[in-house]
Coordinates of C-alpha atoms in Angstrom, one line a residue:
Chain D
X1 CA -27.0 -39.5 5.6
X2 CA -23.6 -38.0 5.4
X3 CA -23.4 -34.3 6.1
X4 CA -20.9 -32.4 4.0
X5 CA -18.9 -29.5 5.1
X6 CA -17.8 -28.7 1.6
X7 CA -19.6 -29.6 -1.6
X8 CA -18.9 -28.5 -5.1
X9 CA -20.9 -29.3 -8.1
X10 CA -19.3 -29.3 -11.6
X11 CA -16.8 -26.7 -10.6
X12 CA -14.7 -25.7 -13.6
X13 CA -12.2 -23.0 -14.0
X14 CA -9.8 -21.8 -16.6
X15 CA -7.3 -19.0 -16.7
X16 CA -7.7 -16.6 -19.6
X17 CA -7.0 -18.2 -23.0
X18 CA -5.7 -21.4 -21.4
X19 CA -6.9 -25.0 -21.1
X20 CA -9.3 -25.6 -18.2
X21 CA -7.5 -26.0 -14.9
X22 CA -10.5 -27.7 -13.3
X23 CA -13.0 -29.8 -15.1
X24 CA -16.4 -30.5 -13.4
X25 CA -15.0 -31.0 -9.9
X26 CA -17.5 -32.6 -7.5
X27 CA -15.8 -32.4 -4.2
X28 CA -17.5 -33.8 -1.1
X29 CA -15.8 -33.2 2.2
X30 CA -17.7 -34.8 5.1
X31 CA -18.3 -32.9 8.3
X32 CA -15.6 -33.6 10.9
X33 CA -13.3 -35.3 8.4
X34 CA -9.6 -34.7 7.6
X35 CA -9.7 -34.6 3.9
X36 CA -6.4 -35.1 2.0
X37 CA -6.5 -33.4 -1.3
X38 CA -3.8 -35.1 -3.3
X39 CA -2.3 -34.5 -6.7
X40 CA 1.0 -33.7 -8.4
X41 CA 2.2 -30.2 -8.9
X42 CA -0.1 -28.3 -11.3
X43 CA -3.0 -30.7 -10.9
X44 CA -5.4 -28.0 -9.8
X45 CA -5.3 -28.3 -6.0
X46 CA -4.4 -24.7 -5.2
X47 CA -6.9 -23.4 -7.8
X48 CA -9.7 -25.5 -6.2
X49 CA -8.8 -24.3 -2.7
X50 CA -8.6 -20.7 -3.8
X51 CA -12.0 -21.0 -5.4
X52 CA -13.3 -22.5 -2.1
X53 CA -12.0 -19.4 -0.3
X54 CA -13.4 -16.9 -2.8
X55 CA -9.8 -15.8 -3.8
X56 CA -10.7 -16.7 -7.4
X57 CA -13.9 -15.7 -9.0
X58 CA -16.0 -18.7 -9.7
X59 CA -16.7 -19.3 -13.4
X60 CA -18.8 -22.4 -13.6
X61 CA -20.4 -24.7 -11.0
X62 CA -21.6 -24.5 -7.5
X63 CA -19.8 -24.3 -4.1
X64 CA -21.5 -25.0 -0.9
X65 CA -19.7 -24.7 2.5
X66 CA -21.5 -25.4 5.8
X67 CA -24.5 -26.3 3.5
X68 CA -24.7 -22.6 2.4
X69 CA -24.2 -21.3 -1.1
X70 CA -20.8 -19.6 -1.0
X71 CA -21.3 -16.5 -3.1
X72 CA -24.4 -15.5 -1.2
X73 CA -22.9 -16.2 2.2
X74 CA -19.3 -15.4 1.7
X75 CA -18.7 -13.4 4.9
X76 CA -20.6 -15.6 7.3
X77 CA -18.8 -18.7 5.8
X78 CA -15.3 -17.2 5.9
X79 CA -15.6 -16.1 9.5
X80 CA -15.6 -19.8 10.4
X81 CA -12.8 -20.8 8.1
X82 CA -9.1 -20.8 8.7
X83 CA -6.7 -21.0 5.8
X84 CA -3.2 -21.2 4.7
X85 CA -2.7 -20.9 1.0
X86 CA 0.7 -21.5 -0.6
X87 CA 3.3 -19.3 1.2
X88 CA 3.3 -18.1 4.8
X89 CA 1.6 -14.7 4.5
X90 CA 3.0 -12.6 7.3
X91 CA 3.8 -9.0 8.1
X92 CA 7.6 -9.5 8.1
X93 CA 8.3 -6.4 10.2
X94 CA 6.0 -7.6 13.0
X95 CA 6.7 -10.2 15.7
X96 CA 4.7 -13.4 16.0
X97 CA 2.5 -11.9 18.7
X98 CA 1.9 -8.7 16.7
X99 CA 1.1 -10.7 13.6
X100 CA -1.6 -12.6 15.6
X101 CA -2.8 -9.4 17.2
X102 CA -3.7 -8.0 13.7
X103 CA -6.0 -10.9 13.1
X104 CA -7.2 -11.2 16.7
X105 CA -8.6 -7.7 16.4
X106 CA -10.2 -8.4 13.1
X107 CA -11.7 -11.7 14.3
X108 CA -12.6 -10.1 17.7
X109 CA -11.7 -13.2 19.5
X110 CA -10.3 -13.2 23.1
X111 CA -6.7 -12.0 23.4
X112 CA -5.9 -15.2 25.3
X113 CA -6.1 -17.0 22.1
X114 CA -2.9 -15.4 20.9
X115 CA -0.9 -17.1 23.6
X116 CA -2.8 -20.4 23.1
X117 CA -2.3 -20.4 19.4
X118 CA 1.5 -19.6 19.7
X119 CA 1.8 -22.4 22.3
X120 CA 0.0 -24.9 20.1
X121 CA 2.5 -24.3 17.2
X122 CA 5.5 -24.0 19.5
X123 CA 6.3 -20.3 18.9
X124 CA 5.6 -18.9 22.3
X125 CA 9.3 -18.2 23.0
X126 CA 10.1 -16.1 19.9
X127 CA 9.9 -12.8 21.8
X128 CA 10.8 -9.7 19.8
X129 CA 12.1 -11.5 16.8
X130 CA 10.5 -10.2 13.7
X131 CA 8.6 -12.7 11.4
X132 CA 10.9 -11.7 8.6
X133 CA 13.8 -13.2 10.5
X134 CA 12.0 -16.6 11.1
X135 CA 13.1 -19.8 9.3
X136 CA 10.6 -21.1 6.7
X137 CA 9.4 -23.7 9.2
X138 CA 8.7 -21.1 11.8
X139 CA 6.9 -18.9 9.3
X140 CA 4.8 -21.9 8.4
X141 CA 4.0 -22.6 12.0
X142 CA 3.0 -18.9 12.5
X143 CA 0.8 -19.1 9.5
X144 CA -0.9 -22.1 11.0
X145 CA -1.3 -20.3 14.3
X146 CA -3.0 -17.5 12.4
X147 CA -5.3 -19.9 10.7
X148 CA -6.4 -21.5 13.9
X149 CA -6.6 -18.3 16.0
X150 CA -10.4 -18.0 15.8
X151 CA -11.1 -21.7 16.3
X152 CA -12.6 -22.1 12.9
X153 CA -15.0 -25.0 12.1
X154 CA -13.2 -25.6 8.8
X155 CA -9.5 -25.4 8.2
X156 CA -8.2 -25.2 4.6
X157 CA -4.4 -25.8 4.4
X158 CA -2.5 -25.8 1.1
X159 CA 0.7 -27.9 1.6
X160 CA 1.2 -26.7 5.2
X161 CA 4.2 -28.9 5.8
X162 CA 6.3 -27.3 3.1
X163 CA 9.6 -26.3 4.5
X164 CA 9.2 -28.2 7.8
X165 CA 11.7 -30.7 9.1
X166 CA 10.6 -34.2 9.9
X167 CA 9.9 -33.2 13.6
X168 CA 7.9 -30.2 12.5
X169 CA 5.9 -32.4 10.1
X170 CA 5.1 -34.8 12.9
X171 CA 4.2 -31.9 15.3
X172 CA 1.8 -30.4 12.7
X173 CA 0.3 -33.8 12.0
X174 CA -0.4 -34.3 15.7
X175 CA -1.7 -30.7 16.0
X176 CA -4.2 -31.2 13.2
X177 CA -5.3 -34.6 14.6
X178 CA -5.9 -32.9 18.0
X179 CA -7.9 -30.1 16.4
X180 CA -10.0 -32.6 14.5
X181 CA -10.6 -34.9 17.5
X182 CA -11.0 -32.3 20.3
X183 CA -12.7 -29.4 18.4
X184 CA -14.3 -31.4 15.6
X185 CA -12.6 -29.1 13.1
X186 CA -13.0 -30.3 9.5
X187 CA -9.7 -30.1 7.8
X188 CA -8.9 -30.0 4.1
X189 CA -5.2 -30.5 3.6
X190 CA -3.5 -30.6 0.2
X191 CA -0.3 -32.3 -0.6
X192 CA 1.5 -33.9 -3.5
X193 CA 2.8 -36.7 -1.3
X194 CA 0.5 -39.4 -0.2
X195 CA 3.0 -40.7 2.4
X196 CA 3.0 -37.3 4.1
X197 CA -0.7 -37.3 4.8
X198 CA -1.6 -41.0 4.8
X199 CA -1.2 -41.1 8.6
X200 CA -3.4 -38.1 9.1
X201 CA -6.4 -38.2 6.8
X202 CA -9.7 -40.0 7.0
X203 CA -10.8 -39.2 3.5
X204 CA -8.9 -38.7 0.3
X205 CA -9.5 -36.9 -3.0
X206 CA -7.1 -37.5 -5.8
X207 CA -6.9 -34.8 -8.5
X208 CA -4.9 -34.8 -11.7
X209 CA -5.0 -32.5 -14.7
X210 CA -8.1 -30.9 -13.3
X211 CA -10.1 -34.1 -12.9
X212 CA -11.0 -35.9 -9.6
X213 CA -9.8 -39.4 -10.1
X214 CA -10.7 -40.8 -6.7
X215 CA -12.7 -39.6 -3.8
X216 CA -13.6 -41.6 -0.7
X217 CA -12.4 -42.8 2.7
X218 CA -8.9 -44.0 3.4
X219 CA -10.4 -47.5 3.9
X220 CA -11.9 -47.4 0.4
X221 CA -8.5 -46.6 -0.9
X222 CA -7.0 -49.4 1.1
X223 CA -9.7 -51.7 -0.4
X224 CA -8.5 -50.6 -3.8
X225 CA -5.0 -51.5 -2.6
X226 CA -6.2 -54.9 -1.6
X227 CA -8.1 -55.3 -4.9
X228 CA -4.9 -54.6 -6.8
X229 CA -2.9 -57.1 -4.8
X230 CA -2.1 -60.6 -6.1
X231 CA -0.6 -63.9 -5.0
X232 CA 1.9 -65.9 -7.0
X233 CA 2.3 -69.7 -6.9
X234 CA 5.4 -71.4 -8.3
X235 CA 5.1 -75.2 -8.4
X236 CA 6.5 -78.3 -10.0
X237 CA 3.4 -78.8 -12.1
X238 CA 1.6 -75.5 -12.7
X239 CA -1.1 -77.0 -15.1
X240 CA -2.3 -79.4 -12.4
X241 CA -2.0 -76.8 -9.7
X242 CA -4.1 -74.4 -11.8
X243 CA -6.9 -77.1 -11.9
X244 CA -6.7 -77.6 -8.2
X245 CA -6.9 -73.9 -7.4
X246 CA -9.8 -73.3 -9.9
X247 CA -11.7 -76.2 -8.3
X248 CA -11.7 -74.2 -5.1
X249 CA -13.6 -71.3 -6.7
X250 CA -10.5 -69.1 -7.0
X251 CA -10.1 -67.1 -10.2
X252 CA -6.8 -67.6 -12.0
X253 CA -5.5 -64.2 -13.3
X254 CA -2.6 -65.6 -15.2
X255 CA -0.7 -68.8 -15.5
X256 CA 2.4 -67.9 -17.5
X257 CA 5.5 -69.0 -15.7
X258 CA 3.7 -68.4 -12.3
X259 CA 0.1 -68.9 -11.3
X260 CA -1.4 -65.6 -10.3
X261 CA -4.6 -65.3 -8.2
X262 CA -6.3 -62.3 -6.5
X263 CA -5.4 -61.7 -2.9
X264 CA -7.2 -64.2 -0.6
X265 CA -7.2 -64.7 3.2
X266 CA -4.2 -66.3 4.8
X267 CA -6.3 -69.5 5.7
X268 CA -7.2 -69.9 2.0
X269 CA -3.5 -69.7 1.1
X270 CA -2.7 -72.4 3.7
X271 CA -5.5 -74.6 2.4
X272 CA -4.4 -74.3 -1.2
X273 CA -0.8 -75.1 -0.2
X274 CA -2.0 -78.2 1.7
X275 CA -4.1 -79.5 -1.3
X276 CA -1.3 -79.0 -3.7
X277 CA 1.1 -80.9 -1.5
X278 CA -1.5 -83.7 -1.0
X279 CA -1.8 -84.0 -4.8
X280 CA 2.0 -84.5 -5.0
X281 CA 2.8 -81.1 -6.4
X282 CA 5.9 -79.5 -5.0
X283 CA 5.3 -75.9 -4.0
X284 CA 8.5 -73.9 -4.5
X285 CA 7.2 -70.4 -3.6
X286 CA 4.1 -68.6 -2.6
X287 CA 4.5 -64.8 -2.7
X288 CA 2.2 -61.8 -2.3
X289 CA 2.5 -58.7 -4.3
X290 CA 0.7 -55.9 -2.5
X291 CA 0.5 -52.4 -4.0
X292 CA 1.2 -49.8 -1.4
X293 CA -1.0 -46.7 -1.3
X294 CA 1.7 -44.7 -3.1
X295 CA 1.7 -47.0 -6.0
X296 CA -2.1 -46.8 -6.2
X297 CA -1.8 -43.0 -6.1
X298 CA 0.7 -43.2 -8.9
X299 CA -1.6 -45.5 -10.8
X300 CA -4.3 -42.9 -10.6
X301 CA -2.0 -40.2 -11.7
X302 CA -0.7 -42.2 -14.6
X303 CA -4.0 -43.5 -15.8
Chain B
X1 CA -16.1 -20.5 19.8
X2 CA -18.3 -18.1 17.9
X3 CA -16.4 -15.7 15.7
X4 CA -17.9 -12.3 15.1
X5 CA -18.1 -10.9 11.6
X6 CA -15.2 -8.4 11.5
X7 CA -16.5 -4.9 11.8
X8 CA -15.1 -2.3 9.4
X9 CA -13.8 -0.1 12.2
X10 CA -12.1 -3.0 14.0
X11 CA -10.5 -4.2 10.8
X12 CA -9.3 -0.7 9.7
X13 CA -7.9 0.1 13.2
X14 CA -6.0 -3.2 13.2
X15 CA -4.7 -2.8 9.7
X16 CA -3.6 0.8 10.4
X17 CA -1.8 -0.3 13.5
X18 CA 0.1 -3.0 11.5
X19 CA 0.8 -0.8 8.5
X20 CA 2.1 2.1 10.6
X21 CA 4.2 -0.2 12.7
X22 CA 5.6 -1.8 9.5
X23 CA 6.4 1.7 8.1
X24 CA 8.0 2.8 11.3
X25 CA 10.2 -0.3 11.5
X26 CA 11.1 0.0 7.8
X27 CA 12.9 3.2 8.7
X28 CA 15.4 3.0 5.9
X29 CA 12.6 3.7 3.3
X30 CA 11.2 6.5 5.5
X31 CA 14.6 8.1 5.8
X32 CA 15.3 7.9 2.1
X33 CA 12.0 9.5 1.3
X34 CA 12.8 12.4 3.6
X35 CA 16.5 12.7 3.0
X36 CA 16.6 13.1 -0.7
X37 CA 14.4 16.2 -0.9
X38 CA 16.0 17.7 2.2
X39 CA 19.5 17.3 0.8
X40 CA 18.4 18.9 -2.5
X41 CA 16.8 21.8 -0.7
X42 CA 19.9 22.4 1.4
X43 CA 22.2 22.1 -1.6
X44 CA 20.0 24.5 -3.6
X45 CA 20.6 27.4 -1.2
X46 CA 22.4 29.3 -3.9
X47 CA 19.5 29.0 -6.3
X48 CA 16.9 30.4 -4.0
X49 CA 17.8 34.0 -4.6
X50 CA 17.6 33.4 -8.4
X51 CA 14.4 31.3 -8.6
X52 CA 12.7 32.0 -5.3
X53 CA 11.9 30.0 -2.2
X54 CA 8.6 28.6 -3.6
X55 CA 10.5 27.2 -6.6
X56 CA 13.0 25.3 -4.4
X57 CA 10.4 24.1 -1.9
X58 CA 7.9 22.9 -4.6
X59 CA 10.6 21.0 -6.5
X60 CA 11.8 19.3 -3.4
X61 CA 8.3 18.3 -2.2
X62 CA 7.5 17.0 -5.7
X63 CA 10.6 14.8 -5.6
X64 CA 9.5 13.6 -2.2
X65 CA 6.0 12.8 -3.5
X66 CA 7.5 10.9 -6.4
X67 CA 9.5 8.7 -4.1
X68 CA 6.6 8.1 -1.7
X69 CA 4.2 7.1 -4.5
X70 CA 6.6 5.1 -6.6
X71 CA 9.2 3.7 -4.3
X72 CA 7.3 3.5 -1.0
X73 CA 3.7 2.6 -1.9
X74 CA 4.1 0.5 -5.0
X75 CA 7.0 -1.6 -3.6
X76 CA 5.2 -2.2 -0.4
X77 CA 2.1 -3.3 -2.2
X78 CA 4.0 -5.5 -4.6
X79 CA 6.0 -7.2 -1.8
X80 CA 2.9 -7.9 0.4
X81 CA 0.9 -9.1 -2.5
X82 CA 3.6 -11.5 -3.4
X83 CA 3.9 -12.8 0.1
X84 CA 0.1 -13.4 0.2
X85 CA -0.6 -10.8 3.0
X86 CA -3.6 -9.4 1.1
X87 CA -4.9 -12.9 0.3
X88 CA -4.8 -13.7 4.1
X89 CA -6.7 -10.5 4.9
X90 CA -9.3 -11.0 2.2
X91 CA -10.2 -14.5 3.6
X92 CA -10.3 -13.0 7.1
X93 CA -12.7 -11.5 5.6
X94 CA -11.5 -7.9 5.4
X95 CA -13.0 -5.7 2.7
X96 CA -10.7 -4.8 -0.2
X97 CA -11.2 -1.1 0.4
X98 CA -10.2 -1.4 4.1
X99 CA -6.9 -3.0 3.1
X100 CA -6.2 -0.3 0.5
X101 CA -7.5 2.6 2.7
X102 CA -5.0 1.6 5.4
X103 CA -2.1 1.5 3.0
X104 CA -3.0 4.9 1.5
X105 CA -3.4 6.4 5.0
X106 CA 0.2 5.4 5.8
X107 CA 1.4 7.1 2.6
X108 CA -0.8 10.1 3.3
X109 CA 1.0 10.4 6.7
X110 CA 4.3 10.1 4.9
X111 CA 3.3 12.9 2.6
X112 CA 2.5 15.2 5.5
X113 CA 5.7 14.2 7.4
X114 CA 7.9 14.7 4.3
X115 CA 6.3 18.1 3.5
X116 CA 6.7 19.2 7.1
X117 CA 10.4 18.2 7.1
X118 CA 11.0 20.1 3.9
X119 CA 9.2 23.2 5.3
X120 CA 11.3 23.0 8.5
X121 CA 14.6 22.5 6.5
X122 CA 13.5 25.4 4.2
X123 CA 12.9 27.6 7.2
X124 CA 16.1 26.8 9.1
X125 CA 18.6 26.6 6.4
X126 CA 17.2 28.7 3.6
X127 CA 15.1 31.1 5.7
X128 CA 12.0 30.4 3.6
X129 CA 9.0 31.3 5.6
X130 CA 5.5 31.2 4.2
X131 CA 2.2 32.6 5.5
X132 CA 0.0 30.3 7.5
X133 CA -2.5 30.1 4.6
X134 CA 0.3 29.3 2.2
X135 CA 1.4 26.4 4.5
X136 CA -2.1 25.1 4.8
X137 CA -2.7 25.4 1.0
X138 CA 0.6 23.7 0.4
X139 CA -0.3 20.7 2.5
X140 CA -3.5 20.3 0.5
X141 CA -1.6 20.6 -2.7
X142 CA 1.0 18.1 -1.5
X143 CA -1.8 15.6 -0.9
X144 CA -3.4 16.3 -4.3
X145 CA 0.0 16.0 -5.9
X146 CA 0.8 12.9 -3.9
X147 CA -2.3 11.3 -5.2
X148 CA -0.9 11.5 -8.8
X149 CA 2.1 9.4 -7.8
X150 CA 0.2 7.0 -5.7
X151 CA -2.1 6.5 -8.7
X152 CA 1.0 6.0 -10.9
X153 CA 2.4 3.6 -8.3
X154 CA -0.9 1.7 -8.3
X155 CA -0.9 1.5 -12.1
X156 CA 2.7 0.1 -12.1
X157 CA 1.8 -2.5 -9.5
X158 CA -1.4 -3.3 -11.4
X159 CA 0.5 -3.8 -14.6
X160 CA 3.5 -5.7 -13.2
X161 CA 3.1 -8.7 -10.8
X162 CA 6.7 -9.5 -10.0
X163 CA 7.9 -7.5 -7.0
X164 CA 11.5 -7.3 -8.3
X165 CA 10.3 -6.0 -11.6
X166 CA 8.0 -3.5 -9.9
X167 CA 11.1 -2.4 -7.8
X168 CA 13.3 -1.8 -10.9
X169 CA 10.5 -0.2 -12.9
X170 CA 9.6 2.3 -10.2
X171 CA 13.3 3.2 -9.8
X172 CA 13.6 3.8 -13.5
X173 CA 10.4 5.9 -13.6
X174 CA 11.6 7.8 -10.5
X175 CA 14.9 8.5 -12.2
X176 CA 13.2 9.7 -15.3
X177 CA 10.9 12.0 -13.4
X178 CA 13.7 13.2 -11.2
X179 CA 16.2 14.0 -13.9
X180 CA 13.9 15.2 -16.7
X181 CA 11.5 16.9 -14.3
X182 CA 14.1 18.8 -12.3
X183 CA 16.5 19.7 -15.1
X184 CA 13.6 20.4 -17.5
X185 CA 12.2 22.8 -14.9
X186 CA 15.5 24.5 -14.7
X187 CA 15.6 24.9 -18.4
X188 CA 18.7 22.9 -18.8
X189 CA 17.2 20.5 -21.3
X190 CA 16.0 23.0 -23.9
X191 CA 12.7 24.8 -24.5
X192 CA 10.7 21.9 -25.9
X193 CA 11.5 19.6 -23.1
X194 CA 10.9 22.4 -20.6
X195 CA 7.4 23.0 -22.0
X196 CA 6.6 19.3 -22.0
X197 CA 7.8 19.0 -18.4
X198 CA 5.5 21.8 -17.4
X199 CA 2.4 19.7 -18.3
X200 CA 3.9 16.4 -17.2
X201 CA 2.8 15.0 -13.8
X202 CA 6.1 16.5 -12.4
X203 CA 5.4 20.0 -13.8
X204 CA 1.7 20.3 -12.9
X205 CA 2.3 19.0 -9.3
X206 CA 5.3 21.3 -8.9
X207 CA 3.2 24.2 -10.3
X208 CA 0.3 23.8 -8.0
X209 CA 2.6 23.4 -5.0
X210 CA 4.5 26.5 -6.0
X211 CA 1.3 28.5 -6.5
X212 CA 0.0 27.3 -3.2
X213 CA 3.1 28.7 -1.5
X214 CA 2.2 32.1 -2.9
X215 CA -1.7 32.1 -2.7
X216 CA -1.9 35.7 -4.0
X217 CA -0.2 34.6 -7.3
X218 CA -2.7 31.7 -7.9
X219 CA -3.8 32.2 -11.5
X220 CA -5.7 30.5 -14.3
X221 CA -2.5 28.6 -15.2
X222 CA -2.4 27.2 -11.7
X223 CA -6.1 26.2 -11.9
X224 CA -5.5 24.4 -15.2
X225 CA -2.4 22.7 -13.6
X226 CA -4.6 21.6 -10.7
X227 CA -7.3 20.2 -13.2
X228 CA -4.6 18.4 -15.2
X229 CA -3.2 17.0 -11.9
X230 CA -6.6 15.7 -10.9
X231 CA -6.9 14.3 -14.5
X232 CA -3.6 12.4 -14.2
X233 CA -4.8 11.0 -10.8
X234 CA -8.1 9.8 -12.2
X235 CA -6.4 8.2 -15.3
X236 CA -3.6 6.5 -13.3
X237 CA -6.0 5.3 -10.5
X238 CA -8.5 3.8 -13.0
X239 CA -5.7 2.0 -14.8
X240 CA -4.3 0.8 -11.4
X241 CA -7.6 -0.4 -10.1
X242 CA -8.6 -2.0 -13.3
X243 CA -5.3 -3.9 -13.7
X244 CA -4.7 -4.7 -10.1
X245 CA -4.7 -8.3 -9.0
X246 CA -4.8 -9.3 -5.4
X247 CA -2.6 -12.2 -6.0
X248 CA 0.5 -12.8 -8.2
X249 CA -0.6 -16.3 -9.1

């Protein structure tokens, strides 16, 4: 049985007088996973994450984190959660080390963790430079350092690569992978770009207009990708070719201009080609149309 | 690694350290808070013979208290709220009251520093020397008076989310208090305005400060001014706490 680090049940939320921002969200984040929470801007990602952290007062539904009801166990849950919500939230007049010291004393974790966290995010050489003078990317890294300072079991990151250059994005990706594999940290990472987190996540949840449209493993999403892929045949005699293909238990999706069939294995394509040629049909073209994950994501969003 | 639940004392100590360091490094704001009342006090040397030392000192301290509550406190809160500093602390999880207590402690220290500087300037340049009990009572009154403006600052930052709007609003309110309060007190703006100013937050705070500097002259009017000052503090604080949101989003 899958053990979930985060579970929500019919989580709904609306800001005063407005349309619901979240509608019956049933989030299931497996223990030890890297869960990509995807959706366009305004889909409800940040609201969901803020509810999970208790930054918004829950209106309807249930939230369980570490298998414990959130409201009744807020402090014991939050002490094992690291987070970065929206903008880097730093004391701008303090240095990177001083910013971490504030939280280190609050978390009462060893002082050595400050140096470790700064090294992990590549900010150990910033010296006396104040956080207010950092670039956006550096601020983002420092925020990540703060969120991992106490080695949390769960990391909730809201668009953590915002403002980072491509190298920075790769570094953060590698860092999160390392945290997940070495420390078994469950990571929830929100983004509006599938391509950005596709290489990182094990599970994906797609949200749009406050509804969860898909939730599952990356493999399940890839299966959907396969399911939505087709093969086209262009031949000298499409009517006869259609009969031959059908006689091999392959469903014809369409036969206007081209014969369209669902994606089949390579060997099956070769076998069909051979049979068509043997029956005297000239095969002009066989092409595959595979939807990439981004298109599938867009399909979800535009449904 | 097992993380301990943050203890209140550890959280408060850590926050105080961060907030005091921030205040110290943000010296321009500190200097402005101290400089304006000090310059006014020095420039009023000629008025001291006419209106008395207590009048000058109490007006200057009141102006300092207004700038601490409105410009210092509310702008710092609005800025850090917008940057998500409070949000970060609340998920640490630090209690809301610890976060605010630390911020208020910094402003309390600023009130004491500003009052001390005004007293020193008054003593050196204007030769205004009070009795020890008057100094002690004046510090207490400065804190009570400061609470009105901290409450007002809280109400403004509760009502307005955008830090730039908070900044411009507090400057406007500061200007109104400064000009109408000071000139109203001097009787330049006519009797009606002068009477209204006496029971405004400016007038009552100035009155309790002035009376504290002459403890022998503390009368029923001073007691009523103290009660009105406390009333203002309660009303502004309730409004500020009720309206305040920890996040701008």
